[in-house]
Amino acid sequence: MMRKKILIIGGTGLVGKVILRILQSGNPNYNLFVGSRQLGKTNNDLVIDVTNPKTFDCITQNKIDLIVLCTKDSTNEILQFAIQNKLDYIDITKPTPDLTIAYDLARANNQKINSRIVFSSGWMGGIVGSLVDFIEPDKHKIQETNIFIYYSVKDLAGKSSANFLAENVCKPFIVYKNNKPQKVKHFLNSEKFDFSFGIGKRQVYNLDVPDLFILNQIEKIPTVSVKMTYNSKFITSLMGYFQSLKIFNIMFLRERQLLFGSSGNGDQTIFEVIVKTADTIKRVSLQSSKGQAELTAFSTVLHIEKMLSETLLSGIYFSHQLHSANEVYEALNNYSSINLKIIE
């Protein structure tokens, strides 16, 4: 059997490194390449600049089977290259506005797609959709899905989410109420939420994550919202004050980047998904004791393994569409640093 060749673009970044580590430990039959703008030390380190398609020749020269995109590619050069060259592609990085553009681009090229194009930019490697499926398999029954996120500033976090918040904190984004798009802003509309895993009651505020788009537009769930809190109650309320008093509007981008870019050495991350039908409320709670990078990387590896199995047809997918919900739940439940709870 030929060894599958996987290229991780952004493989020197935080999540990219963890993906490599998990793949190396569990899949000796994969041949792993790292793409970054700097020349690395081995033959498997490729110089790739997503803004310069001239640097992409090494992808076809090395007969890569699957591209894993872990870095920002605003103009979708890598996506277009993957479609043209019939290469499997998974992207874990796109915030909602970029995801909708990339998805539309892929659909416009649907006739040409002869590989697996997977968007996995939902919360923590795009596993929310699978968890929703797991606790309520009948999508038609679901009237509302709410996601609540506990984010620790002590977690080891990459730049991309901090930069996205810095760039977009003053711009409205879309949540859905009875299929009507409503414009809201980050860090407003606070409510109290009682988190599992000993966190307790916290004020939670609006946050834009791609699951808003995916759960409403793709999965047709009428009402979807996402709210978050920081581990520090002080920081959480400060963000609320800054937004309500329009202080973010008068800050320079660099100042906002510094404000959101507080990266620690590692801490837990927690999120909870509430699914409401006409007669039930179900809840799944997930804790990753090693933080966001570990959870995102592990989820991505699940998707990679599925993509490289021979069973998946060519086409455009969101990552939760690759698996049965049970497969994802079992894999998460059996991973040493992840804890899951289901309350019905």
Coordinates of C-alpha atoms in Angstrom, one line a residue:
M1 CA 0.0 0.0 0.0
M2 CA 1.3 3.4 -0.9
R3 CA 1.9 5.7 2.1
K4 CA -0.5 8.6 2.0
K5 CA 1.2 12.0 1.7
I6 CA -0.2 14.7 4.0
L7 CA 0.8 18.4 3.8
I8 CA 0.1 20.6 6.8
I9 CA 0.3 24.2 5.7
G10 CA 1.0 26.2 8.8
G11 CA 2.5 23.1 10.4
T12 CA 5.0 25.2 12.4
G13 CA 2.1 27.0 14.1
L14 CA 0.4 26.1 17.4
V15 CA -2.4 23.8 16.2
G16 CA -0.3 22.6 13.2
K17 CA 2.4 21.2 15.5
V18 CA -0.2 19.3 17.6
I19 CA -1.8 17.8 14.5
L20 CA 1.6 16.6 13.5
R21 CA 2.3 15.1 16.9
I22 CA -1.0 13.2 17.0
L23 CA -0.7 12.0 13.4
Q24 CA 2.9 10.8 14.0
S25 CA 2.0 8.9 17.2
G26 CA -1.0 7.1 15.7
N27 CA -0.4 6.7 12.0
P28 CA 3.0 5.5 11.0
N29 CA 1.7 4.8 7.4
Y30 CA 1.3 8.5 6.7
N31 CA 4.1 10.5 5.1
L32 CA 3.9 14.0 6.7
F33 CA 5.1 17.2 5.1
V34 CA 5.1 20.7 6.6
G35 CA 4.5 23.8 4.6
S36 CA 5.6 27.2 5.9
R37 CA 7.2 30.4 4.6
Q38 CA 10.6 29.6 6.0
L39 CA 12.8 26.8 4.7
G40 CA 12.9 23.9 7.2
K41 CA 15.6 21.4 8.0
T42 CA 14.3 18.3 6.2
N43 CA 13.2 17.2 2.8
N44 CA 9.6 17.1 4.1
D45 CA 9.7 20.8 5.0
L46 CA 8.3 22.7 2.0
V47 CA 8.4 26.5 1.4
I48 CA 4.8 27.6 0.8
D49 CA 3.5 31.1 0.9
V50 CA -0.3 31.1 0.6
T51 CA -0.3 34.5 -0.9
N52 CA 2.1 33.4 -3.7
P53 CA 0.8 30.6 -5.9
K54 CA 4.3 30.3 -7.5
T55 CA 5.4 28.5 -4.3
F56 CA 2.7 25.8 -4.8
D57 CA 4.6 23.7 -7.4
C58 CA 6.3 21.7 -4.7
I59 CA 2.8 20.3 -3.7
T60 CA 2.3 18.5 -7.1
Q61 CA 6.1 17.7 -7.3
N62 CA 5.9 15.8 -4.0
K63 CA 2.6 14.1 -5.1
I64 CA 0.7 15.3 -2.0
D65 CA -2.7 13.5 -1.4
L66 CA -4.2 15.8 1.2
I67 CA -3.7 19.4 2.1
V68 CA -4.5 20.5 5.7
L69 CA -4.7 24.2 5.9
C70 CA -3.9 25.6 9.4
T71 CA -3.1 29.2 8.4
K72 CA -5.1 32.1 7.1
D73 CA -5.6 32.1 3.3
S74 CA -7.8 35.1 2.7
T75 CA -7.9 34.8 -1.1
N76 CA -8.5 31.0 -1.1
E77 CA -5.5 30.4 -3.3
I78 CA -4.9 27.0 -1.7
L79 CA -8.5 26.0 -2.1
Q80 CA -8.5 26.8 -5.8
F81 CA -5.2 25.0 -6.3
A82 CA -6.6 21.9 -4.5
I83 CA -9.7 21.9 -6.8
Q84 CA -7.7 22.4 -10.0
N85 CA -5.3 19.6 -9.1
K86 CA -7.9 17.2 -7.7
L87 CA -6.3 17.1 -4.2
D88 CA -8.1 16.4 -1.0
Y89 CA -8.3 19.6 1.2
I90 CA -9.4 20.4 4.7
D91 CA -9.4 23.9 6.2
I92 CA -9.7 24.4 10.0
T93 CA -9.0 28.2 10.2
K94 CA -11.8 30.2 8.6
P95 CA -13.9 32.6 10.7
T96 CA -17.5 32.9 9.5
P97 CA -17.1 35.7 6.9
D98 CA -14.2 33.9 5.2
L99 CA -15.9 30.5 5.5
T100 CA -19.0 31.7 3.6
I101 CA -16.9 33.1 0.8
A102 CA -14.8 29.9 0.5
Y103 CA -18.0 27.7 0.6
D104 CA -19.6 29.7 -2.2
L105 CA -16.4 29.5 -4.3
A106 CA -16.3 25.7 -3.9
R107 CA -20.0 25.4 -4.8
A108 CA -19.4 27.6 -7.9
N109 CA -16.7 25.0 -8.9
N110 CA -18.8 22.0 -8.0
Q111 CA -18.6 20.5 -11.5
K112 CA -14.8 20.5 -11.4
I113 CA -14.5 18.9 -8.0
N114 CA -12.9 15.5 -8.2
S115 CA -11.6 15.3 -4.6
R116 CA -12.8 15.8 -1.1
I117 CA -13.1 19.5 -0.1
V118 CA -13.8 19.7 3.7
F119 CA -14.5 22.9 5.7
S120 CA -13.8 22.2 9.3
S121 CA -13.8 25.7 10.7
G122 CA -16.5 25.2 13.3
W123 CA -15.8 25.4 17.0
M124 CA -12.7 23.3 18.0
G125 CA -12.2 21.4 14.7
G126 CA -15.9 21.4 13.7
I127 CA -17.2 18.8 16.1
V128 CA -20.3 20.8 17.3
G129 CA -22.4 19.4 14.4
S130 CA -21.5 15.9 15.3
L131 CA -22.4 16.4 19.0
V132 CA -25.8 18.0 18.0
D133 CA -26.4 14.9 15.8
F134 CA -25.4 12.6 18.7
I135 CA -27.9 14.0 21.2
E136 CA -30.7 14.6 18.7
P137 CA -30.4 12.5 15.6
D138 CA -33.7 13.9 14.1
K139 CA -32.6 17.3 12.8
H140 CA -36.2 18.2 11.9
K141 CA -37.2 18.2 15.6
I142 CA -34.6 20.7 16.6
Q143 CA -36.0 24.2 17.2
E144 CA -33.0 25.8 18.8
T145 CA -29.3 25.2 19.5
N146 CA -27.2 27.3 21.8
I147 CA -23.5 27.0 22.3
F148 CA -21.8 28.3 25.5
I149 CA -18.0 28.6 25.6
Y150 CA -15.6 29.0 28.5
Y151 CA -12.4 30.4 27.2
S152 CA -9.3 30.7 29.4
V153 CA -6.8 33.5 28.8
K154 CA -4.3 31.1 30.3
D155 CA -4.8 28.7 27.4
L156 CA -2.1 28.3 24.8
A157 CA -3.8 30.2 22.0
G158 CA -2.8 30.9 18.4
K159 CA -2.9 34.4 16.9
S160 CA -5.7 33.8 14.5
S161 CA -8.7 33.9 16.9
A162 CA -7.2 37.0 18.7
N163 CA -6.6 38.8 15.4
F164 CA -10.1 37.9 14.2
L165 CA -11.7 39.4 17.3
A166 CA -9.4 42.5 17.1
E167 CA -10.4 43.1 13.5
N168 CA -14.1 42.3 13.9
V169 CA -15.1 43.3 17.4
C170 CA -16.7 46.6 16.2
K171 CA -18.6 44.9 13.2
P172 CA -22.0 43.3 13.6
F173 CA -22.4 39.6 12.8
I174 CA -25.4 37.3 12.3
V175 CA -27.3 35.1 14.7
Y176 CA -30.5 33.3 13.8
K177 CA -33.9 33.5 15.4
N178 CA -36.7 31.5 13.8
N179 CA -34.6 31.6 10.6
K180 CA -34.5 35.4 10.6
P181 CA -30.9 36.7 10.6
Q182 CA -30.4 39.2 13.3
K183 CA -27.4 41.5 13.5
V184 CA -25.6 41.5 16.9
K185 CA -22.2 42.6 18.2
H186 CA -19.6 40.7 20.2
F187 CA -19.7 41.1 24.0
L188 CA -23.2 42.3 24.2
N189 CA -26.6 40.7 25.2
S190 CA -25.2 39.1 28.3
E191 CA -27.0 36.4 30.2
K192 CA -26.1 34.0 33.1
F193 CA -25.2 30.4 32.3
D194 CA -24.3 27.7 34.7
F195 CA -21.2 25.8 33.3
S196 CA -20.4 22.2 34.1
F197 CA -17.0 20.9 35.4
G198 CA -17.1 23.1 38.5
I199 CA -17.0 26.4 36.7
G200 CA -20.5 27.5 37.9
K201 CA -22.5 30.5 36.9
R202 CA -21.0 33.1 34.5
Q203 CA -22.1 36.1 32.5
V204 CA -21.8 35.0 28.8
Y205 CA -21.7 37.4 25.8
N206 CA -22.2 37.2 22.0
L207 CA -19.4 35.5 20.0
D208 CA -19.2 34.9 16.3
V209 CA -18.2 31.3 15.4
P210 CA -18.9 29.5 12.1
D211 CA -21.3 27.1 13.7
L212 CA -23.9 29.9 13.5
F213 CA -23.8 29.7 9.7
I214 CA -23.4 25.9 9.6
L215 CA -26.2 25.0 12.0
N216 CA -28.7 27.4 10.5
Q217 CA -27.8 27.6 6.8
I218 CA -26.6 24.0 6.3
E219 CA -28.4 22.0 9.0
K220 CA -31.6 24.2 8.9
I221 CA -31.9 24.7 12.7
P222 CA -34.2 27.8 13.0
T223 CA -32.6 29.4 16.1
V224 CA -28.9 29.4 16.8
S225 CA -26.8 31.5 19.2
V226 CA -23.2 31.3 20.6
K227 CA -22.1 33.0 23.8
M228 CA -18.8 33.0 25.7
T229 CA -17.1 33.9 28.9
Y230 CA -13.5 34.3 29.9
N231 CA -12.1 32.4 32.9
S232 CA -11.6 35.9 34.4
K233 CA -14.9 37.5 35.4
F234 CA -13.1 40.8 35.4
I235 CA -11.9 40.5 31.8
T236 CA -15.4 39.3 30.8
S237 CA -17.2 42.3 32.3
L238 CA -14.5 44.6 31.0
M239 CA -15.1 43.5 27.4
G240 CA -18.8 44.1 27.9
Y241 CA -18.2 47.6 29.2
F242 CA -15.8 48.4 26.3
Q243 CA -18.3 47.3 23.7
S244 CA -21.3 49.0 25.3
L245 CA -19.4 52.3 25.7
K246 CA -17.9 51.9 22.2
I247 CA -14.3 52.0 23.5
F248 CA -13.2 49.4 21.0
N249 CA -14.2 51.8 18.2
I250 CA -11.6 54.4 19.3
M251 CA -8.8 51.9 19.8
F252 CA -6.1 51.2 17.2
L253 CA -6.1 47.7 15.7
R254 CA -2.7 47.0 17.3
E255 CA -4.1 47.9 20.7
R256 CA -7.1 45.6 20.2
Q257 CA -4.7 42.8 19.0
L258 CA -2.7 43.2 22.3
L259 CA -5.9 43.2 24.3
F260 CA -7.2 39.9 22.8
G261 CA -3.9 38.2 22.3
S262 CA -3.2 37.2 25.9
S263 CA -1.7 33.7 25.4
G264 CA -0.8 31.6 28.4
N265 CA 1.0 28.3 28.8
G266 CA -2.0 26.1 28.7
D267 CA -5.3 25.6 30.5
Q268 CA -8.6 23.8 30.1
T269 CA -11.3 24.8 27.5
I270 CA -15.0 23.9 28.0
F271 CA -18.0 24.3 25.7
E272 CA -21.6 23.2 26.1
V273 CA -24.2 22.6 23.5
I274 CA -27.9 22.9 24.4
V275 CA -30.4 21.4 21.9
K276 CA -34.1 22.2 22.3
T277 CA -37.0 20.4 20.6
A278 CA -40.7 21.0 21.2
D279 CA -40.7 18.7 24.2
T280 CA -37.1 18.2 25.3
I281 CA -33.9 20.0 26.3
K282 CA -30.7 18.1 25.9
R283 CA -27.2 19.2 26.8
V284 CA -23.7 17.9 26.0
S285 CA -20.8 19.4 27.9
L286 CA -17.2 18.9 26.7
Q287 CA -14.0 19.7 28.6
S288 CA -10.5 19.5 27.1
S289 CA -8.0 19.6 30.0
K290 CA -5.2 20.3 27.6
G291 CA -7.0 23.3 26.0
Q292 CA -8.1 24.4 22.6
A293 CA -5.1 23.5 20.5
E294 CA -5.2 19.9 21.6
L295 CA -9.0 19.5 21.0
T296 CA -8.9 21.3 17.6
A297 CA -5.9 19.1 16.5
F298 CA -7.5 15.8 17.7
S299 CA -10.7 16.6 16.0
T300 CA -8.8 17.5 12.8
V301 CA -7.0 14.2 12.9
L302 CA -10.3 12.3 13.1
H303 CA -11.4 14.1 9.9
I304 CA -8.0 13.4 8.2
E305 CA -8.3 9.7 9.0
K306 CA -11.8 9.6 7.6
M307 CA -10.9 11.5 4.5
L308 CA -8.1 9.1 3.7
S309 CA -10.3 6.0 4.2
E310 CA -11.4 4.8 0.8
T311 CA -15.1 5.2 1.5
L312 CA -15.6 8.9 1.1
L313 CA -16.9 10.2 -2.3
S314 CA -15.7 13.3 -3.9
G315 CA -17.5 16.5 -3.1
I316 CA -17.9 19.4 -0.6
Y317 CA -18.3 18.6 3.0
F318 CA -18.5 20.2 6.5
S319 CA -16.5 18.1 8.8
H320 CA -19.4 16.8 10.8
Q321 CA -20.8 15.4 7.5
L322 CA -17.9 13.0 7.2
H323 CA -18.7 10.8 10.2
S324 CA -21.5 9.1 12.0
A325 CA -22.2 11.1 15.2
N326 CA -21.5 7.9 17.2
E327 CA -18.0 7.6 15.7
V328 CA -17.0 11.1 16.7
Y329 CA -18.6 10.8 20.2
E330 CA -16.7 7.5 20.9
A331 CA -13.4 8.9 19.7
L332 CA -13.7 12.0 21.8
N333 CA -14.9 10.0 24.8
N334 CA -11.9 7.7 24.6
Y335 CA -9.3 10.4 24.3
S336 CA -7.3 10.9 27.5
S337 CA -7.6 14.7 27.9
I338 CA -11.3 15.0 26.9
N339 CA -14.3 14.6 29.2
L340 CA -17.9 14.5 28.0
K341 CA -21.2 14.7 29.9
I342 CA -24.7 14.3 28.5
I343 CA -27.7 15.7 30.4
E344 CA -31.2 14.9 29.2

